[in-house]
Amino acid sequence: MAAVNLNQHNFHEEVLNSDQKVLLDFWAPWCGPCRMVVPLVEQIAEERPDIKVGKINVEEQPELAAQYGIRSIPTLLVLEGGNVVRKALGARPKKAILELL
């Protein structure tokens, strides 16, 4: 399944009400390290149907970024039951992202 583009309108349903573990990628189009992580996040979304993967553009969704205290990007969050259980800052190789899960 492809990564879901998240916004204020679908966040509650897609993330907070999800019965799956959720990987969130906070990014921006001008961010070089973010552009390195996006294809990896997309691959994980395709390869791991047991995980819901969402992308949040911090420029378009500043409220969601503020809600989670995002101060630098890329930031990856893992949520279970609507609660953050792991957080990683900066670009990471795919193996390191999978280890977060």
mmCIF file of C-alpha atoms in Angstrom:
data_model
loop_
_atom_site.group_PDB
_atom_site.id
_atom_site.type_symbol
_atom_site.label_atom_id
_atom_site.label_comp_id
_atom_site.label_asym_id
_atom_site.label_seq_id
_atom_site.Cartn_x
_atom_site.Cartn_y
_atom_site.Cartn_z
ATOM 1 C CA MET A 1 0.000 0.000 0.000
ATOM 2 C CA ALA A 2 1.257 3.504 -0.767
ATOM 3 C CA ALA A 3 2.125 6.036 1.904
ATOM 4 C CA VAL A 4 -0.787 8.308 2.810
ATOM 5 C CA ASN A 5 -0.457 12.082 2.518
ATOM 6 C CA LEU A 6 -1.773 13.322 5.840
ATOM 7 C CA ASN A 7 -3.431 16.594 6.755
ATOM 8 C CA GLN A 8 -5.659 18.044 9.462
ATOM 9 C CA HIS A 9 -8.723 16.495 7.829
ATOM 10 C CA ASN A 10 -7.610 12.856 7.632
ATOM 11 C CA PHE A 11 -5.066 12.654 10.492
ATOM 12 C CA HIS A 12 -7.469 11.555 13.213
ATOM 13 C CA GLU A 13 -9.002 8.769 11.140
ATOM 14 C CA GLU A 14 -5.792 7.568 9.446
ATOM 15 C CA VAL A 15 -3.416 7.815 12.428
ATOM 16 C CA LEU A 16 -5.109 8.188 15.784
ATOM 17 C CA ASN A 17 -7.866 5.661 15.005
ATOM 18 C CA SER A 18 -5.548 3.210 13.236
ATOM 19 C CA ASP A 19 -5.399 -0.310 14.606
ATOM 20 C CA GLN A 20 -1.983 -0.684 12.960
ATOM 21 C CA LYS A 21 1.404 0.666 13.964
ATOM 22 C CA VAL A 22 1.957 3.980 12.126
ATOM 23 C CA LEU A 23 5.186 5.410 10.703
ATOM 24 C CA LEU A 24 5.004 9.174 10.178
ATOM 25 C CA ASP A 25 7.479 11.080 8.022
ATOM 26 C CA PHE A 26 7.571 14.843 8.642
ATOM 27 C CA TRP A 27 9.216 16.463 5.622
ATOM 28 C CA ALA A 28 9.336 19.473 3.273
ATOM 29 C CA PRO A 29 10.003 19.591 -0.483
ATOM 30 C CA TRP A 30 13.017 21.939 -0.147
ATOM 31 C CA CYS A 31 14.764 19.648 2.384
ATOM 32 C CA GLY A 32 17.602 17.614 0.811
ATOM 33 C CA PRO A 33 17.779 14.945 3.545
ATOM 34 C CA CYS A 34 13.970 14.622 3.351
ATOM 35 C CA ARG A 35 14.209 13.858 -0.359
ATOM 36 C CA MET A 36 16.627 11.035 0.513
ATOM 37 C CA VAL A 37 14.194 9.533 3.046
ATOM 38 C CA VAL A 38 10.951 9.800 1.026
ATOM 39 C CA PRO A 39 11.745 6.918 -1.394
ATOM 40 C CA LEU A 40 12.702 4.698 1.541
ATOM 41 C CA VAL A 41 9.460 5.487 3.335
ATOM 42 C CA GLU A 42 7.536 4.739 0.139
ATOM 43 C CA GLN A 43 9.338 1.383 -0.201
ATOM 44 C CA ILE A 44 8.482 0.482 3.381
ATOM 45 C CA ALA A 45 4.834 1.387 2.728
ATOM 46 C CA GLU A 46 4.782 -0.996 -0.257
ATOM 47 C CA GLU A 47 6.678 -3.806 1.481
ATOM 48 C CA ARG A 48 5.015 -3.747 4.911
ATOM 49 C CA PRO A 49 1.212 -3.979 4.720
ATOM 50 C CA ASP A 50 1.183 -4.472 8.506
ATOM 51 C CA ILE A 51 2.382 -0.871 8.983
ATOM 52 C CA LYS A 52 0.477 2.262 8.014
ATOM 53 C CA VAL A 53 2.838 4.871 6.569
ATOM 54 C CA GLY A 54 1.996 8.559 6.431
ATOM 55 C CA LYS A 55 3.791 11.626 5.117
ATOM 56 C CA ILE A 56 3.244 15.103 6.535
ATOM 57 C CA ASN A 57 4.508 18.132 4.628
ATOM 58 C CA VAL A 58 5.384 20.547 7.448
ATOM 59 C CA GLU A 59 4.899 23.589 5.206
ATOM 60 C CA GLU A 60 1.331 22.589 4.354
ATOM 61 C CA GLN A 61 0.493 21.185 7.821
ATOM 62 C CA PRO A 62 2.265 23.385 10.394
ATOM 63 C CA GLU A 63 -0.388 22.584 13.011
ATOM 64 C CA LEU A 64 0.415 18.872 12.904
ATOM 65 C CA ALA A 65 4.145 19.591 13.067
ATOM 66 C CA ALA A 66 3.608 21.843 16.086
ATOM 67 C CA GLN A 67 1.337 19.274 17.745
ATOM 68 C CA TYR A 68 4.240 16.791 17.742
ATOM 69 C CA GLY A 69 6.964 19.327 18.534
ATOM 70 C CA ILE A 70 8.711 18.918 15.189
ATOM 71 C CA ARG A 71 11.624 21.348 15.113
ATOM 72 C CA SER A 72 13.837 19.726 12.485
ATOM 73 C CA ILE A 73 13.181 17.593 9.452
ATOM 74 C CA PRO A 74 13.165 14.892 8.447
ATOM 75 C CA THR A 75 11.636 13.500 11.622
ATOM 76 C CA LEU A 76 10.191 10.010 11.786
ATOM 77 C CA LEU A 77 7.686 9.034 14.463
ATOM 78 C CA VAL A 78 6.305 5.590 15.222
ATOM 79 C CA LEU A 79 2.864 5.565 16.851
ATOM 80 C CA GLU A 80 0.992 2.705 18.435
ATOM 81 C CA GLY A 81 -2.535 3.236 19.657
ATOM 82 C CA GLY A 82 -2.218 6.939 18.840
ATOM 83 C CA ASN A 83 0.844 7.354 21.099
ATOM 84 C CA VAL A 84 4.403 8.112 20.013
ATOM 85 C CA VAL A 85 6.624 5.155 20.923
ATOM 86 C CA ARG A 86 9.760 6.020 18.921
ATOM 87 C CA LYS A 87 11.274 9.114 17.330
ATOM 88 C CA ALA A 88 14.204 9.585 14.956
ATOM 89 C CA LEU A 89 15.659 12.846 13.679
ATOM 90 C CA GLY A 90 17.546 13.249 10.418
ATOM 91 C CA ALA A 91 18.029 11.080 7.357
ATOM 92 C CA ARG A 92 18.513 7.379 8.030
ATOM 93 C CA PRO A 93 19.155 4.339 5.863
ATOM 94 C CA LYS A 94 16.264 1.975 5.248
ATOM 95 C CA LYS A 95 17.630 -0.590 7.710
ATOM 96 C CA ALA A 96 17.638 1.991 10.519
ATOM 97 C CA ILE A 97 14.071 3.040 9.684
ATOM 98 C CA LEU A 98 12.944 -0.591 9.783
ATOM 99 C CA GLU A 99 14.632 -1.013 13.174
ATOM 100 C CA LEU A 100 12.404 1.755 14.515
ATOM 101 C CA LEU A 101 9.386 -0.384 13.732
#
